[in-house]
Amino acid sequence: MGLFKRSDTVRAKKIGAHARYVDEDIQRVDLKITSTDGETATVDLSLDQTRQLVIDLTNAYGACRPSLLDQKQIDRITSFFGMR
């Protein structure tokens, strides 16, 4: 899919995620990305990486579409992930 090629941008057609229980001390999140070409990549994320991804996506979405995120939603997201 070219996920790690610096010069290529991959347009996502479908994105999904699911939790994966490894053992009592290890939980992971698998982020599955399918490109418009039909190729699929799975990114194995720790819980800390998942938290940071949610924060970054929320901030990016809010910058692009601030009117679609009301303050109540932002407060709920930020408090859940300990951003405040």
XYZ file of C-alpha atoms in Angstrom:
84
model
C 0.000 0.000 0.000
C 2.978 2.327 0.315
C 2.114 3.255 3.871
C 5.723 4.050 4.729
C 6.904 5.579 1.448
C 7.760 9.176 2.188
C 6.905 10.484 -1.260
C 3.528 8.760 -1.591
C 0.243 9.777 -0.076
C -2.275 6.989 0.314
C -5.940 7.875 0.085
C -7.959 5.807 2.522
C -11.202 4.265 1.372
C -12.028 2.522 4.628
C -10.625 2.728 8.148
C -11.477 0.464 11.042
C -10.107 -0.424 14.443
C -10.586 -3.118 17.030
C -9.186 -3.901 20.441
C -6.941 -6.902 20.847
C -6.364 -8.525 24.226
C -2.881 -10.040 24.423
C -2.825 -10.795 28.140
C -3.740 -9.188 31.442
C -1.009 -6.553 31.133
C -1.046 -6.015 27.383
C -3.915 -4.670 25.331
C -3.423 -3.433 21.784
C -5.480 -1.708 19.093
C -5.306 -2.813 15.473
C -5.964 0.005 13.018
C -6.892 -1.371 9.596
C -6.600 0.940 6.585
C -7.838 0.014 3.119
C -6.666 2.188 0.230
C -8.726 3.177 -2.786
C -6.596 0.633 -4.687
C -7.957 -2.118 -2.429
C -4.692 -2.760 -0.589
C -4.911 -3.196 3.174
C -2.456 -2.399 5.959
C -2.880 -3.111 9.655
C -1.120 -0.860 12.151
C -0.505 -2.363 15.611
C -0.886 0.401 18.229
C -0.256 0.511 21.958
C -2.894 2.156 24.128
C -0.681 5.249 24.478
C -0.303 5.486 20.699
C -4.066 5.065 20.301
C -4.706 7.842 22.809
C -2.324 10.173 20.976
C -3.921 9.308 17.624
C -7.396 10.164 18.951
C -6.105 13.472 20.324
C -4.365 14.362 17.051
C -7.370 13.364 14.930
C -9.735 15.355 17.152
C -7.512 18.429 16.903
C -7.127 18.088 13.127
C -10.862 17.563 12.617
C -11.652 20.528 14.850
C -9.266 22.716 12.848
C -10.920 21.698 9.573
C -14.517 21.676 10.765
C -14.767 23.661 14.010
C -18.512 24.231 13.678
C -19.210 20.474 13.630
C -17.619 19.844 17.017
C -19.578 21.511 19.772
C -17.887 22.306 23.066
C -19.714 19.496 24.875
C -18.254 16.902 22.488
C -14.770 18.376 22.796
C -14.991 18.374 26.602
C -16.169 14.750 26.634
C -13.317 13.625 24.342
C -10.636 15.604 26.141
C -11.724 14.504 29.621
C -11.956 10.842 28.564
C -8.397 10.877 27.233
C -7.033 13.028 30.056
C -6.195 15.964 27.813
C -7.203 18.519 30.441
